């Protein structure tokens, strides 16, 4: 299955951005994103609530588009909370996740009238209850459950022990008399990421529903909401398939019926925005080293760290058209570390200094997952194209602007 191509009508706009910025930047296709999000909204069960995981890409232009399409916003830090509130998201459309919630942060969430708070431990439950009592509030909460799986790992842990929630038997130690000021609405489980097979998702979700239903009975808590997190992936190679949203909805609708669930929630990040962003960086140098053809670029893992973190690169192509034969090139960024490798790619043999490379599928976990301050290089700009217009909500930042 082919990966999304750069829209021809955007090429001239992007050329002008390259000339004007003369430094690495991200580009987001808001028209394509809007179409994708609208399709999901129009083809889902009425009791399926869609949330966007702000961590995937917190750019305000993207948040406002999601707001206008009635997506809820999932925040995992005070900074993300401030960002979504600044983007005009109503507190009633905000869900708070993340394992590190101090008493201070829990109070800030309540004071901001955040709709739902995901609790990651019994400590957090007791802390929040005390705060709620003092403020005469009754916040709605979900208990995050960490399940044991037969095998496998993922960015979110899989079967590894992580700080995300606690196991069902630990939640059974929760004394309900000590959380009387909390409205326990259900459970949250999210341990798998970037999955492309719907059958595998179905198996995971069925296990989650089974164990959370058992926990619900053990705690004598009515499970009004089951939050399955995200986990829907996008392809990073031509060989990988694409998740069919209609098929996902069919599976979730059947799951709701089988387990008599009132509401299912999904927190989508990568699947929501990943395919609608690209990263552009310029080739600075080309050289041959011990039989390998190397390209050294303006930006590297200081802008786009996924290759170093996961070992899987973003797909890459030459921006300009070329009819030259294809050769293998090893692409490295500018940092003084051997970790700064963006991948090896089949590119036209005439690629060289001054050319721009385009890294696709970079709308999620691109700049937000990078290490931007190492070696004091420029921070990348972020450019959006919407309804035929190009804007740069985040300009290039030079080190002089943030070094103290």
Short mmCIF file of C-alpha atoms in Angstrom, two decimals:
data_model
loop_
_atom_site.label_atom_id
_atom_site.label_comp_id
_atom_site.label_asym_id
_atom_site.label_seq_id
_atom_site.Cartn_x
_atom_site.Cartn_y
_atom_site.Cartn_z
CA UNK A 1 0.00 0.00 0.00
CA UNK A 2 1.46 3.35 -1.03
CA UNK A 3 2.07 6.09 1.52
CA UNK A 4 0.29 9.45 1.14
CA UNK A 5 1.92 11.63 -1.49
CA UNK A 6 2.70 15.33 -1.30
CA UNK A 7 -0.16 17.25 -2.88
CA UNK A 8 0.90 18.85 -6.20
CA UNK A 9 -0.90 22.08 -5.36
CA UNK A 10 1.20 22.43 -2.19
CA UNK A 11 4.58 22.15 -3.94
CA UNK A 12 4.87 25.79 -4.96
CA UNK A 13 3.84 26.97 -1.51
CA UNK A 14 6.44 24.71 0.06
CA UNK A 15 9.13 25.96 -2.32
CA UNK A 16 8.43 29.48 -1.14
CA UNK A 17 8.67 28.30 2.49
CA UNK A 18 12.07 26.74 1.74
CA UNK A 19 13.33 29.96 0.18
CA UNK A 20 11.99 32.13 2.96
CA UNK A 21 12.92 29.98 5.97
CA UNK A 22 16.18 28.51 4.64
CA UNK A 23 16.13 26.12 7.58
CA UNK A 24 14.39 22.87 8.51
CA UNK A 25 10.65 22.90 9.09
CA UNK A 26 7.55 20.80 9.58
CA UNK A 27 4.54 21.08 7.30
CA UNK A 28 0.98 20.03 8.11
CA UNK A 29 -1.83 19.50 5.61
CA UNK A 30 -4.84 20.75 7.56
CA UNK A 31 -7.24 20.10 4.67
CA UNK A 32 -6.29 16.43 4.60
CA UNK A 33 -6.43 16.27 8.38
CA UNK A 34 -9.88 17.85 8.46
CA UNK A 35 -11.18 15.35 5.90
CA UNK A 36 -9.74 12.42 7.87
CA UNK A 37 -11.13 13.58 11.22
CA UNK A 38 -14.54 14.32 9.71
CA UNK A 39 -14.66 10.81 8.24
CA UNK A 40 -13.99 9.29 11.67
CA UNK A 41 -16.61 11.46 13.31
CA UNK A 42 -19.23 10.59 10.70
CA UNK A 43 -18.54 6.84 10.79
CA UNK A 44 -18.60 5.96 14.46
CA UNK A 45 -21.05 4.52 16.94
CA UNK A 46 -23.08 7.11 18.82
CA UNK A 47 -21.65 5.86 22.14
CA UNK A 48 -18.03 6.02 20.99
CA UNK A 49 -16.30 9.15 22.27
CA UNK A 50 -13.17 10.25 20.41
CA UNK A 51 -10.37 12.06 22.21
CA UNK A 52 -7.16 13.42 20.75
CA UNK A 53 -3.90 12.71 22.58
CA UNK A 54 -2.31 16.16 22.70
CA UNK A 55 1.15 14.60 23.17
CA UNK A 56 1.12 13.49 19.52
CA UNK A 57 1.21 17.09 18.29
CA UNK A 58 0.10 20.07 20.41
CA UNK A 59 0.29 22.74 17.70
CA UNK A 60 -2.56 25.22 18.28
CA UNK A 61 -3.71 25.09 14.63
CA UNK A 62 -4.29 21.36 14.97
CA UNK A 63 -5.99 21.68 18.35
CA UNK A 64 -8.44 24.27 17.04
CA UNK A 65 -9.34 22.05 14.10
CA UNK A 66 -10.04 19.16 16.48
CA UNK A 67 -12.09 21.48 18.70
CA UNK A 68 -14.25 22.51 15.76
CA UNK A 69 -14.88 18.85 14.90
CA UNK A 70 -16.05 17.99 18.44
CA UNK A 71 -13.07 15.87 19.48
CA UNK A 72 -12.19 15.86 23.15
CA UNK A 73 -8.59 16.65 24.18
CA UNK A 74 -6.44 14.35 26.29
CA UNK A 75 -3.69 16.18 28.20
CA UNK A 76 -0.83 14.58 30.12
CA UNK A 77 0.86 17.62 31.74
CA UNK A 78 0.21 21.12 33.03
CA UNK A 79 1.82 22.50 29.86
CA UNK A 80 -0.56 20.57 27.64
CA UNK A 81 -3.49 21.69 29.79
CA UNK A 82 -2.46 25.33 29.36
CA UNK A 83 -2.03 24.81 25.61
CA UNK A 84 -5.49 23.31 25.03
CA UNK A 85 -7.19 25.93 27.20
CA UNK A 86 -5.37 28.64 25.21
CA UNK A 87 -6.69 27.03 22.02
CA UNK A 88 -10.25 27.56 23.24
CA UNK A 89 -10.97 23.99 24.33
CA UNK A 90 -13.71 23.87 26.96
CA UNK A 91 -12.80 22.18 30.27
CA UNK A 92 -15.77 19.86 29.71
CA UNK A 93 -13.90 18.50 26.66
CA UNK A 94 -10.64 17.77 28.49
CA UNK A 95 -9.43 14.43 29.82
CA UNK A 96 -6.34 14.29 32.06
CA UNK A 97 -3.99 11.30 31.71
CA UNK A 98 -0.31 10.72 32.57
CA UNK A 99 1.29 8.79 35.46
CA UNK A 100 2.85 11.70 37.37
CA UNK A 101 0.07 13.64 39.11
CA UNK A 102 1.09 15.46 42.27
CA UNK A 103 -1.34 16.90 44.80
CA UNK A 104 -0.63 20.32 43.35
CA UNK A 105 -1.38 19.21 39.80
CA UNK A 106 -4.55 17.38 40.86
CA UNK A 107 -5.77 20.57 42.50
CA UNK A 108 -4.99 22.54 39.35
CA UNK A 109 -7.04 20.06 37.31
CA UNK A 110 -10.04 20.43 39.61
CA UNK A 111 -9.71 24.23 39.70
CA UNK A 112 -9.69 24.21 35.88
CA UNK A 113 -12.91 22.15 35.89
CA UNK A 114 -11.32 19.39 33.78
CA UNK A 115 -14.09 16.94 32.94
CA UNK A 116 -12.38 13.61 33.70
CA UNK A 117 -9.19 12.75 35.59
CA UNK A 118 -7.50 9.39 35.09
CA UNK A 119 -6.10 8.12 38.40
CA UNK A 120 -2.91 6.07 38.20
CA UNK A 121 -2.61 4.89 41.80
CA UNK A 122 -4.45 4.54 45.08
CA UNK A 123 -2.38 7.46 46.40
CA UNK A 124 -3.75 9.69 43.65
CA UNK A 125 -7.30 8.57 44.46
CA UNK A 126 -6.95 9.49 48.13
CA UNK A 127 -5.16 12.78 47.36
CA UNK A 128 -7.82 13.81 44.86
CA UNK A 129 -10.63 12.90 47.24
CA UNK A 130 -9.15 15.10 49.97
CA UNK A 131 -8.77 18.02 47.55
CA UNK A 132 -12.31 17.53 46.24
CA UNK A 133 -13.75 17.52 49.75
CA UNK A 134 -12.02 20.79 50.61
CA UNK A 135 -13.21 22.43 47.39
CA UNK A 136 -16.73 20.96 47.60
CA UNK A 137 -16.29 19.31 44.20
CA UNK A 138 -17.12 15.84 42.90
CA UNK A 139 -14.78 15.14 39.97
CA UNK A 140 -15.41 12.33 37.53
CA UNK A 141 -12.52 9.86 37.43
CA UNK A 142 -11.34 6.73 35.66
CA UNK A 143 -9.08 4.17 37.32
CA UNK A 144 -6.11 3.22 35.15
CA UNK A 145 -5.50 -0.50 35.10
CA UNK A 146 -2.25 -2.21 34.08
CA UNK A 147 -2.93 -5.72 32.81
CA UNK A 148 -0.61 -8.69 32.46
CA UNK A 149 -0.15 -10.02 28.93
CA UNK A 150 1.36 -13.23 27.65
CA UNK A 151 4.16 -11.53 25.74
CA UNK A 152 5.24 -8.48 23.80
CA UNK A 153 6.47 -4.95 24.34
CA UNK A 154 5.53 -1.55 22.94
CA UNK A 155 6.26 2.12 23.48
CA UNK A 156 3.52 2.02 26.12
CA UNK A 157 4.96 -1.05 27.80
CA UNK A 158 3.00 -4.00 26.48
CA UNK A 159 3.69 -6.72 29.06
CA UNK A 160 6.54 -4.80 30.69
CA UNK A 161 6.00 -3.30 34.15
CA UNK A 162 5.49 0.44 33.74
CA UNK A 163 4.24 3.40 35.84
CA UNK A 164 0.97 3.46 33.89
CA UNK A 165 -1.76 2.53 36.39
CA UNK A 166 -1.76 -0.51 38.71
CA UNK A 167 -2.90 -4.10 38.37
CA UNK A 168 -6.51 -5.12 39.13
CA UNK A 169 -5.64 -6.84 42.42
CA UNK A 170 -4.02 -3.62 43.67
CA UNK A 171 -7.11 -1.57 42.78
CA UNK A 172 -9.15 -4.02 44.89
CA UNK A 173 -7.36 -2.55 47.92
CA UNK A 174 -9.00 0.82 47.27
CA UNK A 175 -11.22 1.74 50.24
CA UNK A 176 -14.34 3.25 48.70
CA UNK A 177 -15.19 4.97 51.99
CA UNK A 178 -12.05 7.10 51.46
CA UNK A 179 -13.09 8.24 47.95
CA UNK A 180 -16.70 9.22 48.56
CA UNK A 181 -16.12 12.61 46.92
CA UNK A 182 -15.09 11.00 43.62
CA UNK A 183 -17.41 9.88 40.85
CA UNK A 184 -15.72 6.68 39.66
CA UNK A 185 -17.09 6.40 36.13
CA UNK A 186 -15.04 3.49 34.82
CA UNK A 187 -11.61 2.27 33.82
CA UNK A 188 -8.74 3.15 31.50
CA UNK A 189 -6.29 0.66 29.94
CA UNK A 190 -3.67 1.59 27.37
CA UNK A 191 -0.54 -0.55 26.98
CA UNK A 192 -0.10 -1.00 23.22
CA UNK A 193 0.84 1.40 20.43
CA UNK A 194 1.08 1.66 16.64
CA UNK A 195 -0.85 -1.53 15.86
CA UNK A 196 -1.91 -2.03 12.23
CA UNK A 197 -3.89 -5.29 12.51
CA UNK A 198 -7.54 -4.85 13.51
CA UNK A 199 -7.79 -8.50 14.60
CA UNK A 200 -4.99 -7.90 17.09
CA UNK A 201 -6.71 -4.78 18.37
CA UNK A 202 -9.91 -6.80 18.77
CA UNK A 203 -8.10 -9.41 20.88
CA UNK A 204 -6.54 -6.72 23.07
CA UNK A 205 -9.81 -4.85 23.54
CA UNK A 206 -11.74 -8.02 24.40
CA UNK A 207 -9.24 -8.90 27.14
CA UNK A 208 -9.46 -5.33 28.48
CA UNK A 209 -13.28 -5.43 28.56
CA UNK A 210 -13.28 -8.83 30.27
CA UNK A 211 -10.86 -7.90 33.04
CA UNK A 212 -12.31 -4.45 33.64
CA UNK A 213 -15.80 -5.90 33.91
CA UNK A 214 -14.52 -8.33 36.53
CA UNK A 215 -12.83 -5.49 38.42
CA UNK A 216 -16.01 -3.43 38.22
CA UNK A 217 -17.91 -6.21 39.97
CA UNK A 218 -15.19 -6.73 42.57
CA UNK A 219 -15.18 -3.02 43.47
CA UNK A 220 -18.95 -2.71 43.15
CA UNK A 221 -18.43 0.20 40.76
CA UNK A 222 -20.71 0.77 37.79
CA UNK A 223 -18.49 0.84 34.68
CA UNK A 224 -20.19 3.59 32.69
CA UNK A 225 -17.04 4.30 30.65
CA UNK A 226 -14.35 1.98 29.29
CA UNK A 227 -11.40 3.97 27.93
CA UNK A 228 -9.36 1.78 25.58
CA UNK A 229 -6.70 4.43 24.98
CA UNK A 230 -5.35 4.51 21.44
CA UNK A 231 -2.95 2.11 19.80
CA UNK A 232 -4.14 2.48 16.21
CA UNK A 233 -1.07 2.74 14.02
CA UNK A 234 -0.06 4.18 10.68
CA UNK A 235 2.30 2.60 8.13
CA UNK A 236 5.91 3.74 7.95
CA UNK A 237 6.81 1.58 4.95
CA UNK A 238 5.15 0.86 1.60
CA UNK A 239 4.73 -2.78 2.63
CA UNK A 240 2.61 -2.09 5.71
CA UNK A 241 -1.17 -1.90 5.54
CA UNK A 242 -3.46 0.86 6.74
CA UNK A 243 -6.05 0.52 9.51
CA UNK A 244 -9.62 0.73 8.18
CA UNK A 245 -11.59 3.05 10.47
CA UNK A 246 -14.94 1.53 9.50
CA UNK A 247 -13.63 -1.89 10.48
CA UNK A 248 -12.44 -0.48 13.81
CA UNK A 249 -15.86 1.00 14.46
CA UNK A 250 -17.54 -2.33 13.64
CA UNK A 251 -15.30 -4.13 16.16
CA UNK A 252 -15.97 -1.52 18.85
CA UNK A 253 -19.72 -1.61 18.25
CA UNK A 254 -19.70 -5.41 18.62
CA UNK A 255 -17.58 -5.11 21.78
CA UNK A 256 -20.07 -2.68 23.28
CA UNK A 257 -22.91 -5.08 22.61
CA UNK A 258 -21.08 -8.20 23.84
CA UNK A 259 -20.11 -6.63 27.18
CA UNK A 260 -23.17 -4.36 27.58
CA UNK A 261 -20.94 -1.29 27.73
CA UNK A 262 -22.53 2.14 28.01
CA UNK A 263 -19.69 4.20 26.54
CA UNK A 264 -16.37 3.39 24.89
CA UNK A 265 -13.65 6.03 24.68
CA UNK A 266 -10.67 6.13 22.34
CA UNK A 267 -7.63 8.43 22.65
CA UNK A 268 -6.18 8.84 19.17
CA UNK A 269 -2.82 10.47 18.52
CA UNK A 270 -0.70 8.96 15.77
CA UNK A 271 -3.74 7.63 13.88
CA UNK A 272 -5.41 11.02 14.01
CA UNK A 273 -2.61 13.28 12.73
CA UNK A 274 0.42 11.19 11.79
CA UNK A 275 -0.19 10.95 8.05
CA UNK A 276 -0.80 14.68 7.61
CA UNK A 277 2.61 16.04 8.49
CA UNK A 278 6.02 16.04 6.83
CA UNK A 279 9.47 17.19 7.91
CA UNK A 280 11.73 19.03 5.45
CA UNK A 281 15.45 19.42 5.89
CA UNK A 282 18.26 20.42 3.55
CA UNK A 283 21.24 18.31 2.53
CA UNK A 284 24.41 20.06 3.73
CA UNK A 285 27.02 17.58 2.56
CA UNK A 286 27.50 14.35 0.65
CA UNK A 287 30.47 12.01 1.01
CA UNK A 288 31.59 8.44 0.61
CA UNK A 289 32.88 6.65 3.72
CA UNK A 290 34.17 3.07 3.52
CA UNK A 291 31.91 2.21 0.64
CA UNK A 292 28.80 3.98 1.91
CA UNK A 293 27.23 7.06 0.42
CA UNK A 294 26.38 9.47 3.26
CA UNK A 295 24.19 12.56 3.32
CA UNK A 296 24.57 15.03 6.19
CA UNK A 297 21.51 17.20 6.78
CA UNK A 298 20.68 20.50 8.45
CA UNK A 299 18.38 18.80 10.96
CA UNK A 300 18.53 15.41 12.63
CA UNK A 301 17.25 13.84 15.83
CA UNK A 302 17.31 17.29 17.37
CA UNK A 303 14.19 17.81 15.24
CA UNK A 304 12.88 14.30 14.57
CA UNK A 305 14.05 11.72 17.12
CA UNK A 306 11.87 8.70 16.32
CA UNK A 307 14.63 6.82 14.40
CA UNK A 308 16.93 6.95 17.43
CA UNK A 309 14.18 6.01 19.89
CA UNK A 310 12.50 3.19 17.98
CA UNK A 311 14.98 2.10 15.34
CA UNK A 312 12.35 2.76 12.68
CA UNK A 313 12.85 5.75 10.36
CA UNK A 314 10.28 8.01 8.83
CA UNK A 315 9.93 7.32 5.09
CA UNK A 316 12.07 9.75 3.08
CA UNK A 317 12.13 11.06 -0.48
CA UNK A 318 13.83 13.81 -2.49
CA UNK A 319 11.61 16.87 -2.77
CA UNK A 320 12.60 17.83 -6.28
CA UNK A 321 11.87 15.58 -9.25
CA UNK A 322 14.74 13.51 -10.65
CA UNK A 323 15.03 10.86 -13.36
CA UNK A 324 18.42 9.62 -12.19
CA UNK A 325 18.86 6.01 -11.12
CA UNK A 326 18.13 5.11 -7.49
CA UNK A 327 20.94 4.43 -5.02
CA UNK A 328 21.14 3.75 -1.31
CA UNK A 329 22.10 6.67 0.94
CA UNK A 330 22.68 6.78 4.68
CA UNK A 331 21.25 10.01 6.10
CA UNK A 332 22.77 11.58 9.21
CA UNK A 333 21.90 14.76 11.06
CA UNK A 334 24.24 17.51 12.35
CA UNK A 335 24.70 16.38 15.94
CA UNK A 336 28.02 15.24 17.41
CA UNK A 337 26.77 11.76 18.23
CA UNK A 338 26.56 8.51 16.34
CA UNK A 339 22.92 8.30 17.40
CA UNK A 340 21.99 11.00 14.90
CA UNK A 341 20.98 8.65 12.10
CA UNK A 342 17.73 9.27 10.23
CA UNK A 343 17.85 6.04 8.25
CA UNK A 344 19.03 4.56 4.98
CA UNK A 345 16.94 5.30 1.90
CA UNK A 346 16.73 4.65 -1.81
CA UNK A 347 17.15 8.11 -3.37
CA UNK A 348 18.06 9.49 -6.83
CA UNK A 349 21.82 9.21 -7.36
CA UNK A 350 22.16 12.94 -8.12
CA UNK A 351 21.03 14.05 -4.66
CA UNK A 352 23.51 16.44 -3.04
CA UNK A 353 24.14 19.64 -1.09
CA UNK A 354 21.32 22.15 -1.40
CA UNK A 355 18.63 19.53 -2.03
CA UNK A 356 15.68 19.20 0.32
CA UNK A 357 14.61 15.86 1.77
CA UNK A 358 11.02 15.18 2.77
CA UNK A 359 10.28 12.83 5.66
CA UNK A 360 6.67 11.62 5.50
CA UNK A 361 4.22 10.36 8.15
CA UNK A 362 5.67 12.94 10.57
CA UNK A 363 2.50 14.63 11.79
CA UNK A 364 2.66 12.82 15.14
CA UNK A 365 5.60 12.34 17.50
CA UNK A 366 7.85 14.44 15.29
CA UNK A 367 9.11 17.66 16.81
CA UNK A 368 7.37 16.99 20.15
CA UNK A 369 9.45 13.83 20.62
CA UNK A 370 12.78 15.39 19.62
CA UNK A 371 15.81 16.73 21.55
CA UNK A 372 15.86 20.30 20.19
CA UNK A 373 18.45 22.03 22.37
CA UNK A 374 21.50 19.80 21.88
CA UNK A 375 24.31 21.72 20.11
CA UNK A 376 22.21 24.90 19.90
CA UNK A 377 21.00 24.45 16.33
CA UNK A 378 17.91 26.27 15.06
CA UNK A 379 14.55 25.01 16.25
CA UNK A 380 12.42 24.01 13.24
CA UNK A 381 9.52 26.11 12.04
CA UNK A 382 6.03 24.62 11.76
CA UNK A 383 4.06 25.49 8.64
CA UNK A 384 0.39 24.73 7.93
CA UNK A 385 -1.51 24.84 4.66
CA UNK A 386 -5.28 25.26 4.87
CA UNK A 387 -7.80 26.24 2.21
CA UNK A 388 -5.00 27.21 -0.17
CA UNK A 389 -3.20 29.45 2.31
CA UNK A 390 0.14 28.84 4.01
CA UNK A 391 0.89 30.09 7.51
CA UNK A 392 3.81 29.59 9.90
CA UNK A 393 2.38 29.62 13.44
CA UNK A 394 5.81 28.63 14.79
CA UNK A 395 8.77 30.44 13.16
CA UNK A 396 12.41 29.37 13.13
CA UNK A 397 14.00 29.92 16.56
CA UNK A 398 17.71 30.61 16.82
CA UNK A 399 19.68 29.70 19.93
CA UNK A 400 20.12 33.36 20.90
CA UNK A 401 16.37 33.47 21.57
CA UNK A 402 16.39 30.75 24.23
CA UNK A 403 19.93 30.54 25.62
CA UNK A 404 20.47 32.34 28.92
#
